[in-house]
């Protein structure tokens, strides 16, 4: 890793503040001042500032309540991304664990632990994700059966894995899927001739979004919550992990 990046991450200072420290000779590498901010730092080297050894912080895991209207991307030339909701020092470190459409709200995870995010998003792990969808019209009678059998989406050759559906009221459903194809739920309900009006992700694995987080707010996961995300398992019957608390689906 570059020295300026290391100093920025270890101190929580911005990259330009870290560079200023390096230029002023305040950073020692193995006991000697270094002024080359691009110098590579390896695991065995000692980086010091003002007599204290600097160390990178441990891995970080966050849940964020994504508002509608923000892109799930680390950067975009034109549009605001979810990372703009975080302080710059965190945003520079973290990546998104999966994505939500711009018009979808709800539970989004961020981390700098690549192995963990791979386990959550890998198609082989079939991690269950539960959403509340508001539909344009009441759902056809045989929707549960068709979703449980696995729909075949337009322009695809392999049918979807079974999805479980519960009707919450005339127009709202709770649905759990265990894969993450492009615009999957919007396309699934389009296949049932019933467009999604609003979509909110409420749960990943056994982790439910913290109801106290208002749209745009985030917090760190506890170790138990981190483990709960990985409780992906095979989806059993109608409802993998029990009913969800009532949620308000927020439209744009
Ligand atoms: N399915 C969709 O269509 N959109 C999302 O954001 C998530 C699942």
GROMACS .gro file of C-alpha atoms and ligand atoms in nm:
model
  260
    1UNK     CA    1   0.000   0.000   0.000
    2UNK     CA    2   0.120   0.357  -0.069
    3UNK     CA    3   0.256   0.544   0.232
    4UNK     CA    4   0.006   0.833   0.206
    5UNK     CA    5  -0.286   0.588   0.195
    6UNK     CA    6  -0.147   0.394   0.492
    7UNK     CA    7  -0.103   0.712   0.701
    8UNK     CA    8  -0.449   0.837   0.606
    9UNK     CA    9  -0.617   0.508   0.702
   10UNK     CA   10  -0.414   0.460   1.021
   11UNK     CA   11  -0.477   0.814   1.149
   12UNK     CA   12  -0.823   0.889   1.007
   13UNK     CA   13  -0.678   1.202   0.842
   14UNK     CA   14  -0.762   1.287   0.482
   15UNK     CA   15  -0.518   1.184   0.210
   16UNK     CA   16  -0.401   1.546   0.164
   17UNK     CA   17  -0.347   1.591   0.540
   18UNK     CA   18  -0.147   1.265   0.542
   19UNK     CA   19   0.064   1.392   0.251
   20UNK     CA   20   0.138   1.713   0.439
   21UNK     CA   21   0.269   1.510   0.737
   22UNK     CA   22   0.493   1.310   0.502
   23UNK     CA   23   0.623   1.626   0.328
   24UNK     CA   24   0.711   1.776   0.665
   25UNK     CA   25   0.917   1.463   0.749
   26UNK     CA   26   0.689   1.374   1.043
   27UNK     CA   27   0.645   1.013   0.929
   28UNK     CA   28   0.921   0.761   0.996
   29UNK     CA   29   0.956   0.435   0.809
   30UNK     CA   30   1.167   0.182   0.999
   31UNK     CA   31   1.311   0.468   1.203
   32UNK     CA   32   1.394   0.706   0.915
   33UNK     CA   33   1.191   1.000   0.782
   34UNK     CA   34   1.048   0.942   0.433
   35UNK     CA   35   0.922   1.222   0.212
   36UNK     CA   36   0.811   1.005  -0.079
   37UNK     CA   37   0.434   0.975  -0.038
   38UNK     CA   38   0.413   0.702  -0.304
   39UNK     CA   39   0.658   0.476  -0.122
   40UNK     CA   40   0.515   0.122  -0.082
   41UNK     CA   41   0.470   0.002   0.276
   42UNK     CA   42   0.479  -0.372   0.348
   43UNK     CA   43   0.338  -0.561   0.647
   44UNK     CA   44   0.679  -0.605   0.813
   45UNK     CA   45   0.768  -0.233   0.810
   46UNK     CA   46   0.718   0.002   1.106
   47UNK     CA   47   0.552   0.337   1.041
   48UNK     CA   48   0.574   0.597   1.319
   49UNK     CA   49   0.445   0.944   1.392
   50UNK     CA   50   0.546   1.149   1.697
   51UNK     CA   51   0.694   0.842   1.865
   52UNK     CA   52   0.384   0.623   1.819
   53UNK     CA   53   0.362   0.327   1.581
   54UNK     CA   54   0.079   0.361   1.332
   55UNK     CA   55  -0.137   0.058   1.253
   56UNK     CA   56  -0.423   0.007   1.010
   57UNK     CA   57  -0.762  -0.024   1.177
   58UNK     CA   58  -0.930  -0.366   1.173
   59UNK     CA   59  -1.194  -0.452   0.916
   60UNK     CA   60  -1.510  -0.245   0.924
   61UNK     CA   61  -1.870  -0.358   0.861
   62UNK     CA   62  -2.157  -0.111   0.823
   63UNK     CA   63  -2.528  -0.124   0.758
   64UNK     CA   64  -2.682   0.172   0.581
   65UNK     CA   65  -3.047   0.255   0.522
   66UNK     CA   66  -3.027   0.353   0.156
   67UNK     CA   67  -3.267   0.626   0.053
   68UNK     CA   68  -3.428   0.616  -0.291
   69UNK     CA   69  -3.252   0.827  -0.553
   70UNK     CA   70  -2.888   0.746  -0.474
   71UNK     CA   71  -2.669   0.519  -0.685
   72UNK     CA   72  -2.518   0.201  -0.538
   73UNK     CA   73  -2.171   0.277  -0.672
   74UNK     CA   74  -1.841   0.386  -0.525
   75UNK     CA   75  -1.816   0.681  -0.764
   76UNK     CA   76  -2.009   0.835  -1.050
   77UNK     CA   77  -1.925   1.143  -1.254
   78UNK     CA   78  -2.280   1.275  -1.262
   79UNK     CA   79  -2.497   1.130  -0.987
   80UNK     CA   80  -2.481   1.117  -0.608
   81UNK     CA   81  -2.376   0.779  -0.470
   82UNK     CA   82  -2.446   0.614  -0.135
   83UNK     CA   83  -2.082   0.668  -0.038
   84UNK     CA   84  -2.151   1.043  -0.023
   85UNK     CA   85  -2.347   0.967   0.296
   86UNK     CA   86  -2.026   0.863   0.476
   87UNK     CA   87  -1.729   1.070   0.595
   88UNK     CA   88  -1.458   1.083   0.325
   89UNK     CA   89  -1.210   0.880   0.532
   90UNK     CA   90  -1.461   0.589   0.554
   91UNK     CA   91  -1.584   0.622   0.197
   92UNK     CA   92  -1.226   0.586   0.070
   93UNK     CA   93  -1.192   0.252   0.251
   94UNK     CA   94  -1.520   0.075   0.195
   95UNK     CA   95  -1.689  -0.109  -0.088
   96UNK     CA   96  -2.053  -0.208  -0.133
   97UNK     CA   97  -2.164  -0.561  -0.054
   98UNK     CA   98  -2.406  -0.600  -0.345
   99UNK     CA   99  -2.621  -0.325  -0.489
  100UNK     CA  100  -2.971  -0.183  -0.486
  101UNK     CA  101  -3.132  -0.002  -0.779
  102UNK     CA  102  -3.140   0.376  -0.761
  103UNK     CA  103  -3.515   0.360  -0.690
  104UNK     CA  104  -3.483   0.088  -0.421
  105UNK     CA  105  -3.443   0.177  -0.054
  106UNK     CA  106  -3.332  -0.020   0.251
  107UNK     CA  107  -3.057  -0.239   0.387
  108UNK     CA  108  -2.719  -0.200   0.219
  109UNK     CA  109  -2.395  -0.337   0.362
  110UNK     CA  110  -2.048  -0.188   0.328
  111UNK     CA  111  -1.712  -0.327   0.433
  112UNK     CA  112  -1.341  -0.337   0.358
  113UNK     CA  113  -1.332  -0.713   0.419
  114UNK     CA  114  -1.324  -0.865   0.070
  115UNK     CA  115  -1.355  -1.226   0.189
  116UNK     CA  116  -1.670  -1.147   0.390
  117UNK     CA  117  -1.838  -0.958   0.107
  118UNK     CA  118  -1.752  -1.241  -0.131
  119UNK     CA  119  -1.929  -1.488   0.099
  120UNK     CA  120  -2.239  -1.267   0.109
  121UNK     CA  121  -2.257  -1.200  -0.264
  122UNK     CA  122  -2.118  -1.517  -0.419
  123UNK     CA  123  -2.387  -1.689  -0.632
  124UNK     CA  124  -2.282  -2.020  -0.473
  125UNK     CA  125  -2.388  -1.913  -0.124
  126UNK     CA  126  -2.751  -1.840  -0.214
  127UNK     CA  127  -2.775  -1.573   0.053
  128UNK     CA  128  -3.142  -1.498   0.127
  129UNK     CA  129  -3.253  -1.137   0.078
  130UNK     CA  130  -3.598  -1.021   0.183
  131UNK     CA  131  -3.779  -0.723   0.035
  132UNK     CA  132  -4.110  -0.547   0.076
  133UNK     CA  133  -4.256  -0.463  -0.263
  134UNK     CA  134  -4.547  -0.236  -0.333
  135UNK     CA  135  -4.722  -0.342  -0.653
  136UNK     CA  136  -4.935  -0.155  -0.903
  137UNK     CA  137  -5.223  -0.403  -0.879
  138UNK     CA  138  -5.341  -0.693  -0.663
  139UNK     CA  139  -5.132  -1.000  -0.741
  140UNK     CA  140  -5.265  -1.290  -0.947
  141UNK     CA  141  -5.391  -1.588  -0.746
  142UNK     CA  142  -5.123  -1.836  -0.851
  143UNK     CA  143  -4.824  -1.603  -0.790
  144UNK     CA  144  -4.695  -1.804  -0.490
  145UNK     CA  145  -4.693  -2.127  -0.691
  146UNK     CA  146  -4.526  -1.968  -0.996
  147UNK     CA  147  -4.258  -1.803  -0.783
  148UNK     CA  148  -4.195  -2.121  -0.584
  149UNK     CA  149  -4.148  -2.314  -0.909
  150UNK     CA  150  -3.892  -2.062  -1.039
  151UNK     CA  151  -3.987  -1.809  -1.306
  152UNK     CA  152  -3.809  -1.790  -1.638
  153UNK     CA  153  -3.730  -1.423  -1.707
  154UNK     CA  154  -3.725  -1.266  -2.054
  155UNK     CA  155  -3.397  -1.313  -2.242
  156UNK     CA  156  -3.272  -1.570  -1.990
  157UNK     CA  157  -3.217  -1.941  -2.039
  158UNK     CA  158  -3.200  -2.062  -1.677
  159UNK     CA  159  -3.509  -2.031  -1.455
  160UNK     CA  160  -3.480  -1.844  -1.127
  161UNK     CA  161  -3.432  -2.024  -0.800
  162UNK     CA  162  -3.758  -2.057  -0.601
  163UNK     CA  163  -3.873  -1.740  -0.427
  164UNK     CA  164  -4.105  -1.726  -0.128
  165UNK     CA  165  -4.386  -1.475  -0.114
  166UNK     CA  166  -4.624  -1.353   0.156
  167UNK     CA  167  -4.906  -1.110   0.092
  168UNK     CA  168  -4.905  -0.828   0.348
  169UNK     CA  169  -5.211  -0.647   0.217
  170UNK     CA  170  -5.387  -0.592  -0.117
  171UNK     CA  171  -5.085  -0.431  -0.284
  172UNK     CA  172  -4.785  -0.512  -0.062
  173UNK     CA  173  -4.588  -0.834  -0.052
  174UNK     CA  174  -4.286  -0.965   0.134
  175UNK     CA  175  -4.061  -1.166  -0.096
  176UNK     CA  176  -3.738  -1.357  -0.033
  177UNK     CA  177  -3.494  -1.445  -0.309
  178UNK     CA  178  -3.161  -1.624  -0.293
  179UNK     CA  179  -2.981  -1.487  -0.597
  180UNK     CA  180  -2.912  -1.142  -0.735
  181UNK     CA  181  -2.979  -1.109  -1.105
  182UNK     CA  182  -2.999  -0.769  -1.271
  183UNK     CA  183  -3.319  -0.585  -1.160
  184UNK     CA  184  -3.439  -0.926  -1.049
  185UNK     CA  185  -3.752  -0.837  -0.854
  186UNK     CA  186  -3.871  -0.569  -1.093
  187UNK     CA  187  -3.836  -0.821  -1.377
  188UNK     CA  188  -4.005  -1.097  -1.175
  189UNK     CA  189  -4.312  -0.888  -1.105
  190UNK     CA  190  -4.311  -0.762  -1.466
  191UNK     CA  191  -4.325  -1.131  -1.564
  192UNK     CA  192  -4.640  -1.155  -1.349
  193UNK     CA  193  -4.773  -0.849  -1.537
  194UNK     CA  194  -4.764  -0.637  -1.221
  195UNK     CA  195  -4.506  -0.356  -1.207
  196UNK     CA  196  -4.324  -0.277  -0.882
  197UNK     CA  197  -4.415   0.070  -0.758
  198UNK     CA  198  -4.171   0.074  -0.464
  199UNK     CA  199  -3.911  -0.166  -0.332
  200UNK     CA  200  -3.740  -0.182   0.006
  201UNK     CA  201  -3.479  -0.436   0.121
  202UNK     CA  202  -3.543  -0.535   0.478
  203UNK     CA  203  -3.317  -0.832   0.548
  204UNK     CA  204  -3.000  -1.008   0.433
  205UNK     CA  205  -2.939  -1.358   0.573
  206UNK     CA  206  -3.073  -1.323   0.927
  207UNK     CA  207  -2.983  -0.956   0.961
  208UNK     CA  208  -3.280  -0.720   0.963
  209UNK     CA  209  -3.233  -0.350   0.901
  210UNK     CA  210  -3.217  -0.151   1.224
  211UNK     CA  211  -3.556   0.025   1.236
  212UNK     CA  212  -3.401   0.322   1.417
  213UNK     CA  213  -3.191   0.412   1.110
  214UNK     CA  214  -3.370   0.676   0.911
  215UNK     CA  215  -3.307   0.690   0.532
  216UNK     CA  216  -2.943   0.792   0.480
  217UNK     CA  217  -2.830   0.686   0.828
  218UNK     CA  218  -2.577   0.411   0.897
  219UNK     CA  219  -2.403   0.234   1.183
  220UNK     CA  220  -2.141  -0.037   1.242
  221UNK     CA  221  -2.253  -0.400   1.266
  222UNK     CA  222  -2.196  -0.589   1.590
  223UNK     CA  223  -2.000  -0.917   1.563
  224UNK     CA  224  -2.328  -1.111   1.608
  225UNK     CA  225  -2.490  -0.915   1.323
  226UNK     CA  226  -2.188  -0.983   1.103
  227UNK     CA  227  -2.238  -1.355   1.160
  228UNK     CA  228  -2.616  -1.325   1.108
  229UNK     CA  229  -2.561  -1.196   0.755
  230UNK     CA  230  -2.381  -1.518   0.668
  231UNK     CA  231  -2.674  -1.731   0.789
  232UNK     CA  232  -2.782  -1.776   0.433
  233UNK     CA  233  -2.875  -2.142   0.424
  234UNK     CA  234  -3.104  -2.304   0.174
  235UNK     CA  235  -3.443  -2.140   0.164
  236UNK     CA  236  -3.687  -2.381   0.332
  237UNK     CA  237  -4.062  -2.324   0.309
  238UNK     CA  238  -4.282  -2.023   0.272
  239UNK     CA  239  -4.097  -1.790   0.503
  240UNK     CA  240  -3.728  -1.853   0.570
  241UNK     CA  241  -3.677  -1.647   0.884
  242UNK     CA  242  -4.018  -1.550   1.014
  243UNK     CA  243  -4.235  -1.244   0.965
  244UNK     CA  244  -4.076  -0.903   0.941
  245UNK     CA  245  -4.179  -0.600   1.144
  246UNK     CA  246  -4.415  -0.368   0.961
  247UNK     CA  247  -4.227  -0.123   0.739
  248UNK     CA  248  -4.323   0.181   0.547
  249UNK     CA  249  -4.219   0.154   0.184
  250UNK     CA  250  -4.081   0.493   0.085
  251UNK     CA  251  -4.142   0.597  -0.273
  252UNK     CA  252  -3.941   0.861  -0.455
  253LIG     N1  253  -3.437  -0.649  -0.735
  253LIG     C1  254  -3.455  -0.536  -0.807
  253LIG     O1  255  -3.521  -0.538  -0.909
  253LIG     N2  256  -3.397  -0.423  -0.763
  253LIG     C2  257  -3.324  -0.414  -0.650
  253LIG     O2  258  -3.274  -0.306  -0.615
  253LIG     C3  259  -3.306  -0.532  -0.576
  253LIG     C4  260  -3.365  -0.649  -0.620
   0.00000   0.00000   0.00000
